[in-house]
Amino acid sequence: MIEGKNTSKDTLLRGNEKRYLKLSGLEPLVITPDSNFVNIGERTNVAGSKKFLRLIKEEKYDEALSVARDQVEGGAQILDVNMDDGLIEGKEAMVKFLNLIVAEPDIARIPIMIDSSKWEIIEAGLQVVQGKCVVNSISLKEGEEEFLTHAKKIKRYGAAVVVMAFDEVGQADNYERRIEIAKRSYDLLTQKAKLPPEDIILDLNIFPVGTGMEEHRRNAIDFIEATRWVKENLPHVNLSGGVSNVSFSFRGNDPVREAMHSVFLYHAIKAGMNMGIVNPALLDVYDNIPKDLLEHVEDVILDRRDDATERLLSFAETVVGTARESKTDLSWREKPLQDRITHALVKGIDEYIVEDVEAARENSSRTLDVIEGPLMTGMNVVGDLFGSGKMFLPQVVKSARVMKRAVAHLLPYIEEEKAKLNLSDSDGEQKKSGTGGAGKILLATVKGDVHDIGKNIVSVVLACNNYEIIDLGVMVPPEKIIETAKAENVDAIGLSGLITPSLDEMAFLAKEMERQGFVVPLLIGGATTSKAHTAVKIDPQYSKTVVHINDASRAVTVVGDLLKEETRQKYMADLKTEYDTFRKNFKKRGKRKEYLSIAEARENKYKINWENSEIFKPNKPGVQVIEDLELEKLVSFIDWTPFFRSWELHGKFPAILTDDVVGEQATSLFNDAKELLKKIIKDKLLTAKAVYGLFPANTINDDDIEVIAEKAGAKNVIFRTLRQQLSKYEGKPNFALADFIAPKETGIQDYIGCFCVTTGFGTDELASKFEKDYDQYNSILIKALSDRLAEAFAEYLHKQIRTEDWGYAPNEELSNDELIKESYKGIRPAPGYPACPDHLEKLTLWELLKVEERIGVKLTESLAMWPAASVSGYYFAHPEARYFGVGKITKDQVEDFAKRKEIGFEVAEKWLSPSIADE
């Protein structure tokens, strides 16, 4: 720990000389000790604003400028601009947007903060921005050399800089680490980079409090005390941070959040914090906070009591906030019946729905009128809100749960009325998945594929919009899809798939639909699908309409346009034209790519100096089995970001919980997930199993890995790897996974690992139980949690391999964020993913580990794993091993692969088809 005043500063830094941060746009901004708190506007950040991200993606820069203008007019004194998104050319977008700002004096009057994690984008922005700007940010994460290189360039451009409290070890998360990194950064910047100290803005990391976790208790007070130390010991620096982070545990209770922000800022500003990102809408006047609320909040912020969090949680229940209406405000129960039913559907409240639909039934001449009247009126409101972006998927799924419970209550009365009228089952029958007035849709996960979370969400969304859904489930053979579509006279067929072999199944079904004279639209969706593949491979097989749907929110619009009489003909014609044009352009683009022959690619392989490589012999060689791992061991390894993405809530965890657009729903979903996860662990509802092995291995024949059998006399196993063939710049190798294992001819004994983990046993049973209770929300939730636990298990086991069983990184200490970013030594690629897109190698892996015999995980005919919540792959230990994508390969490698694997060319071509370049 660093204590006391710093005594090594020169006279200039220790003296009372007035040195203030001076920034400018068209107008100067001088930040002095007498300045009010400087608010940074971040709605022009693609990671912080869904609207801004959409506008930049659609290249609607004029509208994007209006977002910036609103920020300035709303009181922002610095404008944060960030273009970091995988689907945006960040450098180009940054330059274009900053150039456009220059022409808007009402925006350009304030300074710009160029915000990016990529130096090339920051430097491109520095080259065009006017005035004196701020760079956000640099840190010691990648070491001193890169830190100083960037700092010197920033100084040369005349900018100020935000410095994150992050070093080679990780983020600063306590008082000692904050001041340690702050002092080290300050000394390097002022003494080696010669940066003026007033141009340094330290961000000491604001983390949440009130989470119930002991390690989070001092998050706020540690920040405040570190801020005070910095102000006293590091002259002239400025301090900033994102204030809303401190209160994310209370998302949904605005009065408590407003009080937490005000209390935190009151003490942080007194300590020396002089700028930051604050939403004025979530800020109260400190003196106006009720005394009892103020006491409870300050107890948490300042960590004054051991039971502070529990007391504030209890007290928060008595504070009525707009998002807590369902718990504390029942005034909606006094509204007319239709309003009550609509409110229950929109809010996802099922507590009173049976009572209300029963009242509606008693006032109706027939029960069916309740569904077609009040319930569908309410669901139409849900559909409109979802379509306009005012509701999100988790809410819609909860609405569907209310609808299903209402319909379940009414079904016996409908059957009774039909019996009295002697009607056949087909007359007026209600499907549990929708009333069917808008059309009948068949959905299925194709043969060999077991993943259905996305399909289930689409099913719910369409059912909420009055479509009748016939869901055939998973692993559905094409003949059953065809047969059911004919028997039910469906209006559209939707196919889903996650693994690459499913793409061939979809193309085959399209071809079969053409042969049998179908005319209904074919909808394509799932993680492995894309518009490109749909246009190039599936659309040519079917002369009628084929359309790719990339997320559930588009499903309603697409299906509506396909089935409505007034839009369908033009929409279908436009789709055919669009896909035809896309296909032609795609093929033209493909011709511009140049490929090496497989022999040339091997000549350009990645070459490791094996003589100087340290090879670690595993501490526990051979096969090991874990029969039932305690699930609580996996919780800290969960990567929550993909969980939210599966519900189409986009953003990085935990920042998504405080997002202005989806934060409230993300927090609600997260709380539900934590509750269900707690029950899963407590009641042992899922079983975590694993089989893994570490074996002697060497590369043979350039691209193959020979694994020495565990038992003497047993046949060795060979994994066939694929090599990149795209022609590259000189000096850039063509990778194959075999490059990371020592060749046999070196005489060096190397090693490889293989594994399969699952948390899927019990998932289907739980999901079915929820569905029987008309609870699609928790049915989807349990599957999403199972998937996350399986990935967490893979991460947990890989760490155990690195630090114990193999032991090549015994002293590794990485945070979960660093594990997610794959900062560890070695890799664990999986068959079917970019580095090894060939699913056939799963068969070899299953043979080597005896996966099915030992833990019960099976492979389908398309080589998907069952249960679906399973992960398998390899372990490579060499420090130069890295993840890469094989990309497209040519026919000569397919022929070579077939010979090495001793299978027919047609078989190899079928399994590798998604990776084969068009001739």
GROMACS .gro file of C-alpha atoms in nm, residues 118-382:
model
  265
  118LYS     CA    1  -0.859   0.041  -3.095
  119TRP     CA    2  -0.561   0.271  -3.133
  120GLU     CA    3  -0.600   0.301  -3.511
  121ILE     CA    4  -0.948   0.451  -3.461
  122ILE     CA    5  -0.823   0.689  -3.192
  123GLU     CA    6  -0.537   0.809  -3.411
  124ALA     CA    7  -0.764   0.853  -3.713
  125GLY     CA    8  -0.992   1.068  -3.497
  126LEU     CA    9  -0.701   1.272  -3.364
  127GLN     CA   10  -0.601   1.355  -3.721
  128VAL     CA   11  -0.935   1.521  -3.807
  129VAL     CA   12  -1.082   1.655  -3.482
  130GLN     CA   13  -1.067   2.029  -3.427
  131GLY     CA   14  -0.966   2.204  -3.107
  132LYS     CA   15  -0.820   2.024  -2.808
  133CYS     CA   16  -0.992   1.691  -2.749
  134VAL     CA   17  -0.974   1.404  -2.498
  135VAL     CA   18  -0.866   1.049  -2.581
  136ASN     CA   19  -1.061   0.775  -2.402
  137SER     CA   20  -0.862   0.577  -2.310
  138ILE     CA   21  -0.523   0.421  -2.244
  139SER     CA   22  -0.409   0.190  -1.964
  140LEU     CA   23  -0.121  -0.027  -1.851
  141LYS     CA   24  -0.309  -0.341  -1.947
  142GLU     CA   25  -0.066  -0.422  -2.232
  143GLY     CA   26   0.245  -0.304  -2.043
  144GLU     CA   27   0.451   0.011  -2.012
  145GLU     CA   28   0.597   0.016  -2.363
  146GLU     CA   29   0.263   0.040  -2.544
  147PHE     CA   30   0.126   0.273  -2.274
  148LEU     CA   31   0.409   0.521  -2.324
  149THR     CA   32   0.407   0.493  -2.703
  150HIS     CA   33   0.040   0.590  -2.713
  151ALA     CA   34   0.084   0.862  -2.450
  152LYS     CA   35   0.364   1.028  -2.649
  153LYS     CA   36   0.154   1.027  -2.964
  154ILE     CA   37  -0.139   1.178  -2.774
  155LYS     CA   38   0.090   1.452  -2.648
  156ARG     CA   39   0.215   1.514  -3.003
  157TYR     CA   40  -0.146   1.558  -3.118
  158GLY     CA   41  -0.207   1.803  -2.832
  159ALA     CA   42  -0.486   1.607  -2.662
  160ALA     CA   43  -0.575   1.523  -2.304
  161VAL     CA   44  -0.619   1.159  -2.206
  162VAL     CA   45  -0.836   0.938  -1.987
  163VAL     CA   46  -0.628   0.675  -1.805
  164MET     CA   47  -0.809   0.366  -1.680
  165ALA     CA   48  -0.706   0.204  -1.351
  166PHE     CA   49  -0.607  -0.117  -1.525
  167ASP     CA   50  -0.267  -0.283  -1.547
  168GLU     CA   51  -0.110  -0.610  -1.654
  169VAL     CA   52  -0.273  -0.787  -1.359
  170GLY     CA   53  -0.624  -0.657  -1.419
  171GLN     CA   54  -0.868  -0.386  -1.311
  172ALA     CA   55  -0.816  -0.198  -0.986
  173ASP     CA   56  -1.099  -0.310  -0.758
  174ASN     CA   57  -0.991  -0.188  -0.413
  175TYR     CA   58  -0.829   0.119  -0.255
  176GLU     CA   59  -0.471  -0.008  -0.264
  177ARG     CA   60  -0.486  -0.116  -0.630
  178ARG     CA   61  -0.646   0.211  -0.735
  179ILE     CA   62  -0.376   0.431  -0.587
  180GLU     CA   63  -0.099   0.191  -0.693
  181ILE     CA   64  -0.201   0.206  -1.060
  182ALA     CA   65  -0.285   0.578  -1.043
  183LYS     CA   66   0.061   0.666  -0.906
  184ARG     CA   67   0.244   0.440  -1.149
  185SER     CA   68   0.049   0.580  -1.446
  186TYR     CA   69   0.100   0.939  -1.329
  187ASP     CA   70   0.477   0.895  -1.283
  188LEU     CA   71   0.519   0.731  -1.623
  189LEU     CA   72   0.313   0.996  -1.802
  190THR     CA   73   0.473   1.298  -1.636
  191GLN     CA   74   0.832   1.175  -1.611
  192LYS     CA   75   0.876   0.958  -1.923
  193ALA     CA   76   0.610   1.075  -2.167
  194LYS     CA   77   0.644   1.435  -2.041
  195LEU     CA   78   0.267   1.478  -2.053
  196PRO     CA   79   0.138   1.786  -1.868
  197PRO     CA   80  -0.027   1.655  -1.548
  198GLU     CA   81  -0.336   1.869  -1.601
  199ASP     CA   82  -0.399   1.678  -1.926
  200ILE     CA   83  -0.433   1.351  -1.733
  201ILE     CA   84  -0.786   1.235  -1.644
  202LEU     CA   85  -0.784   0.931  -1.416
  203ASP     CA   86  -1.079   0.690  -1.416
  204LEU     CA   87  -1.049   0.487  -1.094
  205ASN     CA   88  -1.334   0.246  -1.179
  206ILE     CA   89  -1.680   0.293  -1.028
  207PHE     CA   90  -1.828  -0.046  -0.941
  208PRO     CA   91  -2.171  -0.135  -0.798
  209VAL     CA   92  -2.261  -0.153  -0.431
  210GLY     CA   93  -2.560  -0.311  -0.263
  211THR     CA   94  -2.521  -0.636  -0.456
  212GLY     CA   95  -2.523  -0.859  -0.146
  213MET     CA   96  -2.168  -0.976  -0.220
  214GLU     CA   97  -1.914  -0.912   0.055
  215GLU     CA   98  -1.637  -0.818  -0.189
  216HIS     CA   99  -1.852  -0.534  -0.331
  217ARG     CA  100  -1.919  -0.362   0.005
  218ARG     CA  101  -1.636  -0.108  -0.024
  219ASN     CA  102  -1.664  -0.039  -0.397
  220ALA     CA  103  -1.794   0.316  -0.352
  221ILE     CA  104  -1.598   0.424  -0.045
  222ASP     CA  105  -1.275   0.281  -0.192
  223PHE     CA  106  -1.331   0.493  -0.504
  224ILE     CA  107  -1.401   0.804  -0.296
  225GLU     CA  108  -1.100   0.755  -0.069
  226ALA     CA  109  -0.873   0.678  -0.366
  227THR     CA  110  -1.000   0.994  -0.535
  228ARG     CA  111  -0.908   1.195  -0.225
  229TRP     CA  112  -0.559   1.036  -0.218
  230VAL     CA  113  -0.501   1.115  -0.583
  231LYS     CA  114  -0.605   1.478  -0.537
  232GLU     CA  115  -0.364   1.514  -0.244
  233ASN     CA  116  -0.071   1.328  -0.395
  234LEU     CA  117  -0.085   1.363  -0.773
  235PRO     CA  118  -0.103   1.737  -0.843
  236HIS     CA  119  -0.319   1.885  -1.117
  237VAL     CA  120  -0.482   1.563  -1.241
  238ASN     CA  121  -0.856   1.535  -1.307
  239LEU     CA  122  -1.083   1.247  -1.207
  240SER     CA  123  -1.375   1.096  -1.395
  241GLY     CA  124  -1.604   0.792  -1.403
  242GLY     CA  125  -1.940   0.644  -1.503
  243VAL     CA  126  -2.167   0.723  -1.208
  244SER     CA  127  -2.467   0.501  -1.297
  245ASN     CA  128  -2.256   0.188  -1.236
  246VAL     CA  129  -2.275   0.241  -0.861
  247SER     CA  130  -2.652   0.176  -0.846
  248PHE     CA  131  -2.714  -0.099  -1.101
  249SER     CA  132  -2.832  -0.338  -0.826
  250PHE     CA  133  -3.140  -0.117  -0.786
  251ARG     CA  134  -3.231  -0.088  -1.153
  252GLY     CA  135  -3.607  -0.044  -1.171
  253ASN     CA  136  -3.633   0.165  -0.853
  254ASP     CA  137  -3.556   0.515  -0.976
  255PRO     CA  138  -3.603   0.698  -0.642
  256VAL     CA  139  -3.338   0.479  -0.478
  257ARG     CA  140  -3.106   0.507  -0.779
  258GLU     CA  141  -3.141   0.886  -0.788
  259ALA     CA  142  -3.054   0.902  -0.421
  260MET     CA  143  -2.753   0.671  -0.464
  261HIS     CA  144  -2.616   0.882  -0.753
  262SER     CA  145  -2.662   1.206  -0.559
  263VAL     CA  146  -2.503   1.069  -0.243
  264PHE     CA  147  -2.212   0.916  -0.435
  265LEU     CA  148  -2.148   1.236  -0.631
  266TYR     CA  149  -2.180   1.451  -0.318
  267HIS     CA  150  -1.895   1.263  -0.149
  268ALA     CA  151  -1.690   1.193  -0.465
  269ILE     CA  152  -1.695   1.559  -0.574
  270LYS     CA  153  -1.591   1.666  -0.224
  271ALA     CA  154  -1.303   1.418  -0.254
  272GLY     CA  155  -1.193   1.561  -0.592
  273MET     CA  156  -1.391   1.398  -0.874
  274ASN     CA  157  -1.461   1.678  -1.122
  275MET     CA  158  -1.610   1.513  -1.431
  276GLY     CA  159  -1.801   1.205  -1.537
  277ILE     CA  160  -2.091   1.043  -1.720
  278VAL     CA  161  -2.417   1.115  -1.542
  279ASN     CA  162  -2.777   1.089  -1.659
  280PRO     CA  163  -2.943   1.407  -1.525
  281ALA     CA  164  -3.278   1.227  -1.533
  282LEU     CA  165  -3.147   0.993  -1.263
  283LEU     CA  166  -3.015   1.254  -1.023
  284ASP     CA  167  -3.181   1.407  -0.717
  285VAL     CA  168  -3.084   1.716  -0.519
  286TYR     CA  169  -2.884   1.592  -0.220
  287ASP     CA  170  -3.068   1.817   0.027
  288ASN     CA  171  -3.407   1.702  -0.108
  289ILE     CA  172  -3.349   1.333  -0.040
  290PRO     CA  173  -3.582   1.216   0.242
  291LYS     CA  174  -3.380   1.175   0.561
  292ASP     CA  175  -3.468   0.809   0.613
  293LEU     CA  176  -3.374   0.721   0.253
  294LEU     CA  177  -3.057   0.932   0.282
  295GLU     CA  178  -2.947   0.744   0.593
  296HIS     CA  179  -2.999   0.402   0.432
  297VAL     CA  180  -2.821   0.504   0.111
  298GLU     CA  181  -2.523   0.663   0.286
  299ASP     CA  182  -2.485   0.352   0.500
  300VAL     CA  183  -2.434   0.155   0.176
  301ILE     CA  184  -2.224   0.410  -0.017
  302LEU     CA  185  -1.994   0.477   0.282
  303ASP     CA  186  -2.004   0.117   0.416
  304ARG     CA  187  -2.106   0.235   0.763
  305ARG     CA  188  -2.287  -0.084   0.876
  306ASP     CA  189  -2.246  -0.458   0.824
  307ASP     CA  190  -2.617  -0.491   0.746
  308ALA     CA  191  -2.637  -0.180   0.525
  309THR     CA  192  -2.729  -0.367   0.207
  310GLU     CA  193  -3.000  -0.575   0.373
  311ARG     CA  194  -3.150  -0.263   0.536
  312LEU     CA  195  -3.154  -0.069   0.208
  313LEU     CA  196  -3.307  -0.364   0.021
  314SER     CA  197  -3.587  -0.382   0.277
  315PHE     CA  198  -3.636  -0.007   0.282
  316ALA     CA  199  -3.639   0.007  -0.100
  317GLU     CA  200  -3.954  -0.208  -0.096
  318THR     CA  201  -4.135   0.085   0.067
  319VAL     CA  202  -4.021   0.333  -0.196
  320VAL     CA  203  -4.262   0.338  -0.491
  321GLY     CA  204  -4.089   0.368  -0.827
  322THR     CA  205  -4.250   0.357  -1.170
  323ALA     CA  206  -4.096   0.021  -1.252
  324ARG     CA  207  -4.219  -0.137  -0.927
  325GLU     CA  208  -4.584  -0.082  -1.000
  326SER     CA  209  -4.670  -0.452  -1.014
  327LYS     CA  210  -4.555  -0.497  -0.653
  328THR     CA  211  -4.668  -0.181  -0.480
  329ASP     CA  212  -4.933  -0.013  -0.695
  330LEU     CA  213  -5.260  -0.198  -0.757
  331SER     CA  214  -5.455   0.103  -0.877
  332TRP     CA  215  -5.479  -0.060  -1.219
  333ARG     CA  216  -5.714  -0.317  -1.063
  334GLU     CA  217  -5.975  -0.042  -1.037
  335LYS     CA  218  -5.978   0.017  -1.414
  336PRO     CA  219  -6.234  -0.128  -1.660
  337LEU     CA  220  -6.205  -0.502  -1.740
  338GLN     CA  221  -6.043  -0.458  -2.085
  339ASP     CA  222  -5.783  -0.221  -1.940
  340ARG     CA  223  -5.703  -0.471  -1.664
  341ILE     CA  224  -5.655  -0.756  -1.912
  342THR     CA  225  -5.438  -0.540  -2.138
  343HIS     CA  226  -5.233  -0.420  -1.842
  344ALA     CA  227  -5.176  -0.778  -1.721
  345LEU     CA  228  -5.063  -0.887  -2.068
  346VAL     CA  229  -4.832  -0.591  -2.123
  347LYS     CA  230  -4.677  -0.616  -1.775
  348GLY     CA  231  -4.663  -0.996  -1.772
  349ILE     CA  232  -4.869  -1.021  -1.452
  350ASP     CA  233  -5.053  -1.352  -1.427
  351GLU     CA  234  -5.176  -1.322  -1.069
  352TYR     CA  235  -5.521  -1.192  -1.161
  353ILE     CA  236  -5.567  -1.309  -1.519
  354VAL     CA  237  -5.790  -1.608  -1.442
  355GLU     CA  238  -6.016  -1.386  -1.233
  356ASP     CA  239  -6.039  -1.130  -1.514
  357VAL     CA  240  -6.097  -1.369  -1.805
  358GLU     CA  241  -6.362  -1.546  -1.596
  359ALA     CA  242  -6.538  -1.213  -1.553
  360ALA     CA  243  -6.511  -1.158  -1.928
  361ARG     CA  244  -6.646  -1.509  -1.996
  362GLU     CA  245  -6.949  -1.449  -1.777
  363ASN     CA  246  -7.028  -1.137  -1.980
  364SER     CA  247  -6.985  -1.310  -2.319
  365SER     CA  248  -7.232  -1.519  -2.516
  366ARG     CA  249  -6.958  -1.773  -2.594
  367THR     CA  250  -6.616  -1.838  -2.443
  368LEU     CA  251  -6.434  -1.808  -2.775
  369ASP     CA  252  -6.532  -1.440  -2.782
  370VAL     CA  253  -6.308  -1.378  -2.480
  371ILE     CA  254  -6.004  -1.497  -2.671
  372GLU     CA  255  -6.092  -1.322  -2.993
  373GLY     CA  256  -6.198  -1.007  -2.807
  374PRO     CA  257  -6.036  -0.887  -2.481
  375LEU     CA  258  -5.732  -1.119  -2.492
  376MET     CA  259  -5.643  -1.049  -2.855
  377THR     CA  260  -5.702  -0.677  -2.800
  378GLY     CA  261  -5.442  -0.691  -2.525
  379MET     CA  262  -5.202  -0.902  -2.732
  380ASN     CA  263  -5.233  -0.657  -3.020
  381VAL     CA  264  -5.108  -0.386  -2.785
  382VAL     CA  265  -4.815  -0.615  -2.691
   0.00000   0.00000   0.00000
